[in-house]
Tab-separated table of C-alpha atoms in Angstrom:
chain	number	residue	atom	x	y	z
A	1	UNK	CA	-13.005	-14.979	6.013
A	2	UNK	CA	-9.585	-15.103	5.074
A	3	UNK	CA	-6.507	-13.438	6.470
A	4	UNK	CA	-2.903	-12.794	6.131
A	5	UNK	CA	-0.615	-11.866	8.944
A	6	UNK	CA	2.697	-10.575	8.278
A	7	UNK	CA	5.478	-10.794	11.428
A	8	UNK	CA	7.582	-8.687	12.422
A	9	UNK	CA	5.882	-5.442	11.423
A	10	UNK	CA	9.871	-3.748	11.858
A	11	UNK	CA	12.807	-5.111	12.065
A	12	UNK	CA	16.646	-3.615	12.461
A	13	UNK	CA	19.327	-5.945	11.701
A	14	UNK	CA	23.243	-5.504	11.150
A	15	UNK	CA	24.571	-6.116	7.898
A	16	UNK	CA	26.070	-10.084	7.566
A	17	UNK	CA	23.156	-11.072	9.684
A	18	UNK	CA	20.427	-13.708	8.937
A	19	UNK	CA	16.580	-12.868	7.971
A	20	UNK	CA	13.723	-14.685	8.651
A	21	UNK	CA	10.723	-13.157	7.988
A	22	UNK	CA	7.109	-15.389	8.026
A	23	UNK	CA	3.600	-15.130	6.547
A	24	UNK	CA	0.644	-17.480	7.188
A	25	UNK	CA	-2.721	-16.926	5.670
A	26	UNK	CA	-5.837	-18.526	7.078
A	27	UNK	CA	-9.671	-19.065	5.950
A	28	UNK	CA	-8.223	-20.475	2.651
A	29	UNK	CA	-6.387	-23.886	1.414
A	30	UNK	CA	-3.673	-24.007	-1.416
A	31	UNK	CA	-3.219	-20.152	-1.905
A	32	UNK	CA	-0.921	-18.717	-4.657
A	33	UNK	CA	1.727	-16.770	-2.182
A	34	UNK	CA	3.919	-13.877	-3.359
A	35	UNK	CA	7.017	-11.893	-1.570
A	36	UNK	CA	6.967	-8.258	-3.065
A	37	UNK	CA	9.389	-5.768	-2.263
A	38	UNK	CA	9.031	-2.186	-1.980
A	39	UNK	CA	11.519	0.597	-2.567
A	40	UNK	CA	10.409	4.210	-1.021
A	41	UNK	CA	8.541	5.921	-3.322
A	42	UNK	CA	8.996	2.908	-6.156
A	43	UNK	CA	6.783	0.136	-7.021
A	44	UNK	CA	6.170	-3.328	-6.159
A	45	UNK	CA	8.922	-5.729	-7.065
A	46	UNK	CA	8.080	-9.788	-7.300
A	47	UNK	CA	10.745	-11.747	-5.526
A	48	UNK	CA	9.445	-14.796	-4.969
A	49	UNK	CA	5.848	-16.737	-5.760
A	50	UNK	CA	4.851	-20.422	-4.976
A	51	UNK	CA	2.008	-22.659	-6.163
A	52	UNK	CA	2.435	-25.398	-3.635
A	53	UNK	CA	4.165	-26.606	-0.715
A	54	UNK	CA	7.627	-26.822	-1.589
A	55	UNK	CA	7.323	-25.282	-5.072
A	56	UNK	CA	9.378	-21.795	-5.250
A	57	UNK	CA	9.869	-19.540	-8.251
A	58	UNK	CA	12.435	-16.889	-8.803
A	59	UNK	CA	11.725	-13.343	-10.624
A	60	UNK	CA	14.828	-11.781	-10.109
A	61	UNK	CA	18.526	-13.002	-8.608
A	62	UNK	CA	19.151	-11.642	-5.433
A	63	UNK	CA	20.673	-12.664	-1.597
A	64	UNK	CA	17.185	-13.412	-0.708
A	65	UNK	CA	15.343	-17.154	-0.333
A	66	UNK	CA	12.052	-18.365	-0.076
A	67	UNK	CA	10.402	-21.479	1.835
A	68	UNK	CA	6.780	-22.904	2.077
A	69	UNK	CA	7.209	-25.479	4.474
A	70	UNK	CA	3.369	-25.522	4.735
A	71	UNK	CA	0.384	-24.971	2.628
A	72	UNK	CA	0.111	-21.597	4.265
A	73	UNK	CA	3.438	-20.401	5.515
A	74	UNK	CA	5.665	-18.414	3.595
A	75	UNK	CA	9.049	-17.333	4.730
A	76	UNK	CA	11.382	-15.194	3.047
A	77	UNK	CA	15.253	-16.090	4.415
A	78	UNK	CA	18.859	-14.980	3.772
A	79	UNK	CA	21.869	-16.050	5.275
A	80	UNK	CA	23.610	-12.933	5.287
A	81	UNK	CA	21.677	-9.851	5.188
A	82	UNK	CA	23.528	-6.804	2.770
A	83	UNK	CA	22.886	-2.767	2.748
A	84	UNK	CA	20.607	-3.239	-0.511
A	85	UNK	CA	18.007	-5.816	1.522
A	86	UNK	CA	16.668	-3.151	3.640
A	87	UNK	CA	12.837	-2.037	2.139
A	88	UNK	CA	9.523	-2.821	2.605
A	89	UNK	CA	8.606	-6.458	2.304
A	90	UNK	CA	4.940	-7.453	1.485
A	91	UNK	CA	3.608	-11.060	1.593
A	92	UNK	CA	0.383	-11.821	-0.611
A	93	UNK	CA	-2.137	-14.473	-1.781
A	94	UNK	CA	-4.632	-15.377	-4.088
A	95	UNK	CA	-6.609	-18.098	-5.086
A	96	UNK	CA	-5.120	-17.715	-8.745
A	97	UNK	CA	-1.969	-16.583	-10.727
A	98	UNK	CA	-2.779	-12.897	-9.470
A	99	UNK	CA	-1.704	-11.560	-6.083
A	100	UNK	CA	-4.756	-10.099	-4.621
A	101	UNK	CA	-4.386	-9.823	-1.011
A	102	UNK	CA	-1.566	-8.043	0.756
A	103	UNK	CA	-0.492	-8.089	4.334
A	104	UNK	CA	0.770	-5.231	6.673
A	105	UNK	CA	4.371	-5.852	5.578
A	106	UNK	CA	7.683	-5.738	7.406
A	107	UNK	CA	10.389	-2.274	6.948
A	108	UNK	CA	13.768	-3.982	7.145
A	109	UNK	CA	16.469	-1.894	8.040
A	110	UNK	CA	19.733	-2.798	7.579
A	111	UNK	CA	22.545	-1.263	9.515
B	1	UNK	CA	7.198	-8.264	-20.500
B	2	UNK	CA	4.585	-5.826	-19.687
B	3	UNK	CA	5.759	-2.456	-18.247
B	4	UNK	CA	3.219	0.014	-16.636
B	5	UNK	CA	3.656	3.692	-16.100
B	6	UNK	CA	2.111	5.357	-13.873
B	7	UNK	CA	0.650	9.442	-13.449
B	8	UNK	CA	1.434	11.947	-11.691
B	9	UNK	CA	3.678	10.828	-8.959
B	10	UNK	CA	2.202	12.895	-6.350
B	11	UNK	CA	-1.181	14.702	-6.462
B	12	UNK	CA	-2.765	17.680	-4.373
B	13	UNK	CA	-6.359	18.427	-4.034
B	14	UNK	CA	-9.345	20.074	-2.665
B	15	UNK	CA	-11.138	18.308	-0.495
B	16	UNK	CA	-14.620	17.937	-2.808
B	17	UNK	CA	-12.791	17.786	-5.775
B	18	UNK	CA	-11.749	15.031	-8.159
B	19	UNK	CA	-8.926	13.362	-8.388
B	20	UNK	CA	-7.634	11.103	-11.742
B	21	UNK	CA	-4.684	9.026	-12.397
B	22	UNK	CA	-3.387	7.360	-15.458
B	23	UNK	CA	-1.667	4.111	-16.461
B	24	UNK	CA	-0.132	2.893	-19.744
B	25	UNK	CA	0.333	-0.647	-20.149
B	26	UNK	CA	2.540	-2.058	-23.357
B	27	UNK	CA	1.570	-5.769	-23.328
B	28	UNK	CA	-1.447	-6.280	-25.180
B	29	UNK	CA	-2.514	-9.096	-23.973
B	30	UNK	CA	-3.045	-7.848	-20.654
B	31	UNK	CA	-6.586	-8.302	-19.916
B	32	UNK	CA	-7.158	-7.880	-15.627
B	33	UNK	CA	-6.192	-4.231	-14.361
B	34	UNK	CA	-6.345	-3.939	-10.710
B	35	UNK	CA	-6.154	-0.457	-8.233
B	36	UNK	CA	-4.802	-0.759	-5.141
B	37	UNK	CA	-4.736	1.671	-1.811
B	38	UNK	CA	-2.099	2.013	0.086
B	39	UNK	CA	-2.448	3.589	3.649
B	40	UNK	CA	0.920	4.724	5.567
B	41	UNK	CA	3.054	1.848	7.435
B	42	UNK	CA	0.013	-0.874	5.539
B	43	UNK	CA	-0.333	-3.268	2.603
B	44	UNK	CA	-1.568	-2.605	-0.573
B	45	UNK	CA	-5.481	-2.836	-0.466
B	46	UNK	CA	-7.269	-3.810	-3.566
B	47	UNK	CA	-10.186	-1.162	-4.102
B	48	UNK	CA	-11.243	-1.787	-7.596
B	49	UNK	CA	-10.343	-3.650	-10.775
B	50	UNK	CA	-11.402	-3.795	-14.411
B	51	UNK	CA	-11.168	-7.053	-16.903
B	52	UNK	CA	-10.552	-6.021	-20.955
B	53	UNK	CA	-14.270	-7.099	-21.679
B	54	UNK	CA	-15.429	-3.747	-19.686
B	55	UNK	CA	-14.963	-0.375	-20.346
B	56	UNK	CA	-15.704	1.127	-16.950
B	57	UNK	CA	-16.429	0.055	-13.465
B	58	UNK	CA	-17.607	1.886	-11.268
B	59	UNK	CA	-18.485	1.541	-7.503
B	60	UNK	CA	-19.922	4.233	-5.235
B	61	UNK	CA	-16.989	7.408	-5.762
B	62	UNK	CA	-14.316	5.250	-7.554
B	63	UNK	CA	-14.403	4.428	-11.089
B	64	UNK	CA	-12.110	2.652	-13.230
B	65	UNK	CA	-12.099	3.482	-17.769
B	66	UNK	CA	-10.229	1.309	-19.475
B	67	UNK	CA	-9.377	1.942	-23.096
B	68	UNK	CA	-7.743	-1.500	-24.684
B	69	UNK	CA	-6.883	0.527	-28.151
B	70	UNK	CA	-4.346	3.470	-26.761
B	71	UNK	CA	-3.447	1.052	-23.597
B	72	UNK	CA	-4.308	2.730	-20.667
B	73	UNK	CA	-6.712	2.918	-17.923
B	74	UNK	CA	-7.255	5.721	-15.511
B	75	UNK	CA	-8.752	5.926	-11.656
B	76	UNK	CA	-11.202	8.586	-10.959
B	77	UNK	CA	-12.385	9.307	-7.448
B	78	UNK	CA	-15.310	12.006	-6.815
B	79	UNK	CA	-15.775	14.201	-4.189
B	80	UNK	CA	-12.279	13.677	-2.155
B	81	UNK	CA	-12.388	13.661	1.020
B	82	UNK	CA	-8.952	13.879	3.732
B	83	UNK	CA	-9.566	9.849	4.409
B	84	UNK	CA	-8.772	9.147	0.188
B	85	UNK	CA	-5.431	10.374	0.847
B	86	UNK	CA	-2.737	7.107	0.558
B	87	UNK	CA	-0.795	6.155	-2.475
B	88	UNK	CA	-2.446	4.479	-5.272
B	89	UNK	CA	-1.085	1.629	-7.850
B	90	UNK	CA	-2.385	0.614	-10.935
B	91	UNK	CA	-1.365	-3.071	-12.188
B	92	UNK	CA	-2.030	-5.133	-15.520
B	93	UNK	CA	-1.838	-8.800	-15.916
B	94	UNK	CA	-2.044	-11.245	-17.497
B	95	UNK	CA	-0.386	-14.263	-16.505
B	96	UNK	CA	2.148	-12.084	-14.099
B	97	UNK	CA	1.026	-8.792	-12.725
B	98	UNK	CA	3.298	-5.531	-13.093
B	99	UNK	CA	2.662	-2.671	-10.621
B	100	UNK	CA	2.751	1.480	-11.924
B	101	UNK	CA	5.294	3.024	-9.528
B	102	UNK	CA	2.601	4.800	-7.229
B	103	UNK	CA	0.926	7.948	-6.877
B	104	UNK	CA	1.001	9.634	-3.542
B	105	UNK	CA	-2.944	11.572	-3.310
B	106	UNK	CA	-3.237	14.309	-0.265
B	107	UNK	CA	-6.827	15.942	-0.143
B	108	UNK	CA	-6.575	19.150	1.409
B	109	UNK	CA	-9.727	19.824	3.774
């Protein structure tokens, strides 16, 4: 079966620091991967999807960066890390243009 | 682009009772309307969805109406019990998915 694991589950970092913040799913080849933020008591905001190693699209412009280095790792990055980046980040996958399948996600805080 | 709105923001109630919430969608062409469950400190869980060829799903206490004229689409979940309580999105899609803003459900036992 497949799964998607989501690391670190928290994470405090000081403002002007970098991010690096991984997902890998497994069970499954060539997923569609998403980064989603979410605001407290708000919805889910796309940041980034990909169709393919190496193949990154942007919804909105932000201090944030994306990476698929492999067919099955997605890493959300940013060189230096502002107030507005702390939330809740969700990685997700699906075997077509729809996100379907959401890990654990990470609360950033950003001090 | 589509935008979905999502009702009420928070709900209270009985354990045994019902519980409904609503979504309006504005793109027409949005044809795949997924619920998701969302437990404290988790991800999103997808616990139902709904395609614009169907009018309702349903599966054990969670159902799903869609009405493609007016644009919306509600979640219905019978006989509550204290483990139902998580917030609940709506989405529609159809080439991009847009998400409601949530609806935070506590069952009361």
């Amino acid at each position: 079966s497949q799964t998607i694991h989501q690391w670190p589950a928290t994470l405090v970092q000081p403002v002007g620091s970098p991010l690096s913040l991984e997902c890998t799913v497994e069970g499954t080849s060539n997923p569609n991967l998403y980064w989603y933020r979410q605001a407290a008591g708000r919805g889910l905001q796309l940041l980034f999807y990909s169709v393919g190693i190496g193949q990154i699209s942007s919804e909105v412009p932000q201090n944030l960066s994306a990476s698929r280095p492999q067919d099955r790792q997605f890493i959300l990055s940013s060189k230096k890390l502002l107030l507005s980046d702390s939330g809740f980040y969700l990685c997700a996958w699906s075997g077509q243009r729809i996100p379907q399948h959401f890990g654990d996600g990470t609360r950033l805080s950003i001090l | 682009g589509e935008n979905v709105e999502q009702h009420p923001s928070t709900l209270s109630v009985q354990e045994g009772d019902s519980a409904v919430i609503k979504c309006t969608y504005s793109d027409s062409a949005s044809n795949y309307f997924p619920w998701y469950k969302q437990e404290l400190g988790k991800g999103p869980q997808l616990i139902i969805d709904i395609r614009s060829n169907v009018g309702e799903k349903k599966d054990q206490r969670i159902a799903v109406t869609l009405n493609k004229t007016a644009k919306h689409f509600s979640l219905h979940i019978t006989e509550t019990q204290p483990e139902d309580s998580a917030v609940y999105f709506c989405a529609a899609s159809m080439n991009d998915m847009r998400f409601g803003a949530g609806t935070r459900l506590t069952v009361k036992p």
